[in-house]
Amino acid sequence: MTDTATIEIDNKKYEFPIVKGTENEVAIDISKLRASTGGVITLDSGYKNTGSCESAITFLDGEKGVLRYRGYSIEELAEKADFLEVAYLLIFGELPTKEQNDKFHDDIKAESAVDEDIKKILDAFPKAAHPMGVISSLTSALTAFNPSSVNVDSEEDMYKSVVRILGKMPVLVAWTMRKKQGQPLDYGDNSLGYVENLLKMMFSRPNSCYVQNPVLVDALDKLLILHADHEQNCSTSTVRITGSSHAGLFASLSAGISALWGPLHGGANQAVLEMLEAIQEDGGDTKKYMAKAKDKSDPFRLMGFGHRVYKNFDPRAKIIKKAADQVLHDLGVEDPILEIAKGLEKEALEDQYFVDRKLYPNVDFYSGIIYRAMGIPIEMFTVMFAIGRLPGWIAQWREMRLRKEPIGRPRQLYIGETSRDFIPINKR
Ligand code: CMC
């Protein structure tokens, strides 16, 4: 392959460097395009062809169904590592030694209390508030309680903010769920592992001793690992672009949580379960819903199917499908919803419409079934995704700051009115 790409405009040729990533991905570096051509820009709605940054965190090959964090395969990490090890790997670039891992966990535990005044903010939300809105607000509010986490130029300051948010997020999540359920808040137990403590804070009851179920701990740990990063998706790009203005980490994460909320992104896990329940209530006729999904005059889409970058099986979905079977088996749950999900998957994989468009089940298709078996309310599903994605957002934000990336500011092609004279209101 040549080293440059040529663009010809009005019989004038412009050359741009071709750059290659470590996995041989190829990009045309057009950073000088506008300056050298006197104002020409590229137009790429939805950024389907645009690389917004160089990144050394996550590699994915959507054609082959490959996903690696810092070079390690998602399959191996899900089987052999725990969530905090993966968080450390994503954020700092290497798997931690035993000492580094213990220190990281101790530092997170030391930050696992939130200011009591956070409760007042929580109290002010109506019970019907969607937990994603509450979590986004509380994450943003953390800045007010920890003002030193805004100006974080040194690695040391960044580290403090990182362990702070990793320590406090499980509390915010658990409290948001308990508040909605009318349960008293639980302050957790720092003698427990990160995931065990999260489960305790979510599910303990004031009148009984919470007993950990290793099957649930293992399943949740896996789910969090599988969600931990996914390179430049909608919420991650939001975190990077918000942080590029030098907004603090918590404000950037709050923006990312809002982006994740949408049903085309993280909100899909809630939408999948709602769809499966609706199909069940409607008599379980999967063929009817397959037909709706293919009907262009019907806005219905098969939630949990398709992905912007995976044009093959989502490798995370393969692992989650197995975990869902395992969890339901170990818990002795017989969920008719799982049968509907399996039926839909089988039909979609054999259907020409889905085959032609390379629409496969994505990570959200099966995660909701596990969350449901664990007793997590549907509205909390996307919040669980957010806890999982937290290390990825942090890693991407930190990378962006350390690389001293410029403020994100895309261009546009203006298609509005050209210059016109103002008409006074009495003459309009
Ligand atoms: N059901 C039916 N048709 C679909 C679906 C679907 N779930 N997804 C895509 N299509 C069709 C779409 O109508 C279009 O058809 P045509 O070429 O005839 O116009 C074609 O497939 C390409 O779709 P697109 O919308 O151009 O693809 P995209 O890359 O812009 O969108 C997506 C990707 C994930 C937003 C989309 O597949 C979708 O809406 N899926 C359902 C929501 C979902 O499960 N989202 C979770 C994504 S995974 C979690 C995460 O990482 O956030």
mmCIF file with all atom_site columns, C-alpha atoms in Angstrom, residues 21 25-26 37 58 86 100 133 162 189 218 248 285 308 320 338 357 379 388 427:
data_model
loop_
_atom_site.group_PDB
_atom_site.id
_atom_site.type_symbol
_atom_site.label_atom_id
_atom_site.label_alt_id
_atom_site.label_comp_id
_atom_site.label_asym_id
_atom_site.label_entity_id
_atom_site.label_seq_id
_atom_site.pdbx_PDB_ins_code
_atom_site.Cartn_x
_atom_site.Cartn_y
_atom_site.Cartn_z
_atom_site.occupancy
_atom_site.B_iso_or_equiv
_atom_site.pdbx_formal_charge
_atom_site.auth_seq_id
_atom_site.auth_comp_id
_atom_site.auth_asym_id
_atom_site.auth_atom_id
_atom_site.pdbx_PDB_model_num
ATOM 1  C CA . GLY A 1 21  ? -2.321  1.066   13.557 1.00 0.00 ? 21  GLY A CA 1
ATOM 2  C CA . GLU A 1 25  ? -5.849  -0.801  10.414 1.00 0.00 ? 25  GLU A CA 1
ATOM 3  C CA . VAL A 1 26  ? -5.448  1.941   7.824  1.00 0.00 ? 26  VAL A CA 1
ATOM 4  C CA . THR A 1 37  ? -7.565  23.104  0.413  1.00 0.00 ? 37  THR A CA 1
ATOM 5  C CA . THR A 1 58  ? -9.244  -1.507  23.090 1.00 0.00 ? 58  THR A CA 1
ATOM 6  C CA . VAL A 1 86  ? -9.587  -5.510  34.256 1.00 0.00 ? 86  VAL A CA 1
ATOM 7  C CA . GLN A 1 100 ? -0.616  -3.167  42.785 1.00 0.00 ? 100 GLN A CA 1
ATOM 8  C CA . GLY A 1 133 ? -31.134 10.237  35.147 1.00 0.00 ? 133 GLY A CA 1
ATOM 9  C CA . VAL A 1 162 ? -10.075 7.577   39.522 1.00 0.00 ? 162 VAL A CA 1
ATOM 10 C CA . ASP A 1 189 ? -18.855 -3.654  53.977 1.00 0.00 ? 189 ASP A CA 1
ATOM 11 C CA . ASP A 1 218 ? -19.292 -14.675 39.274 1.00 0.00 ? 218 ASP A CA 1
ATOM 12 C CA . GLY A 1 248 ? -13.478 17.318  35.261 1.00 0.00 ? 248 GLY A CA 1
ATOM 13 C CA . ASP A 1 285 ? -45.624 -15.248 18.517 1.00 0.00 ? 285 ASP A CA 1
ATOM 14 C CA . ARG A 1 308 ? -22.539 -0.398  14.353 1.00 0.00 ? 308 ARG A CA 1
ATOM 15 C CA . ILE A 1 320 ? -23.147 -13.913 27.984 1.00 0.00 ? 320 ILE A CA 1
ATOM 16 C CA . LEU A 1 338 ? -35.342 -17.142 27.669 1.00 0.00 ? 338 LEU A CA 1
ATOM 17 C CA . ARG A 1 357 ? -27.641 -6.908  6.816  1.00 0.00 ? 357 ARG A CA 1
ATOM 18 C CA . GLU A 1 379 ? -34.994 0.066   34.987 1.00 0.00 ? 379 GLU A CA 1
ATOM 19 C CA . GLY A 1 388 ? -19.271 -1.992  33.921 1.00 0.00 ? 388 GLY A CA 1
ATOM 20 C CA . LYS A 1 427 ? -44.558 43.282  8.581  1.00 0.00 ? 427 LYS A CA 1
#
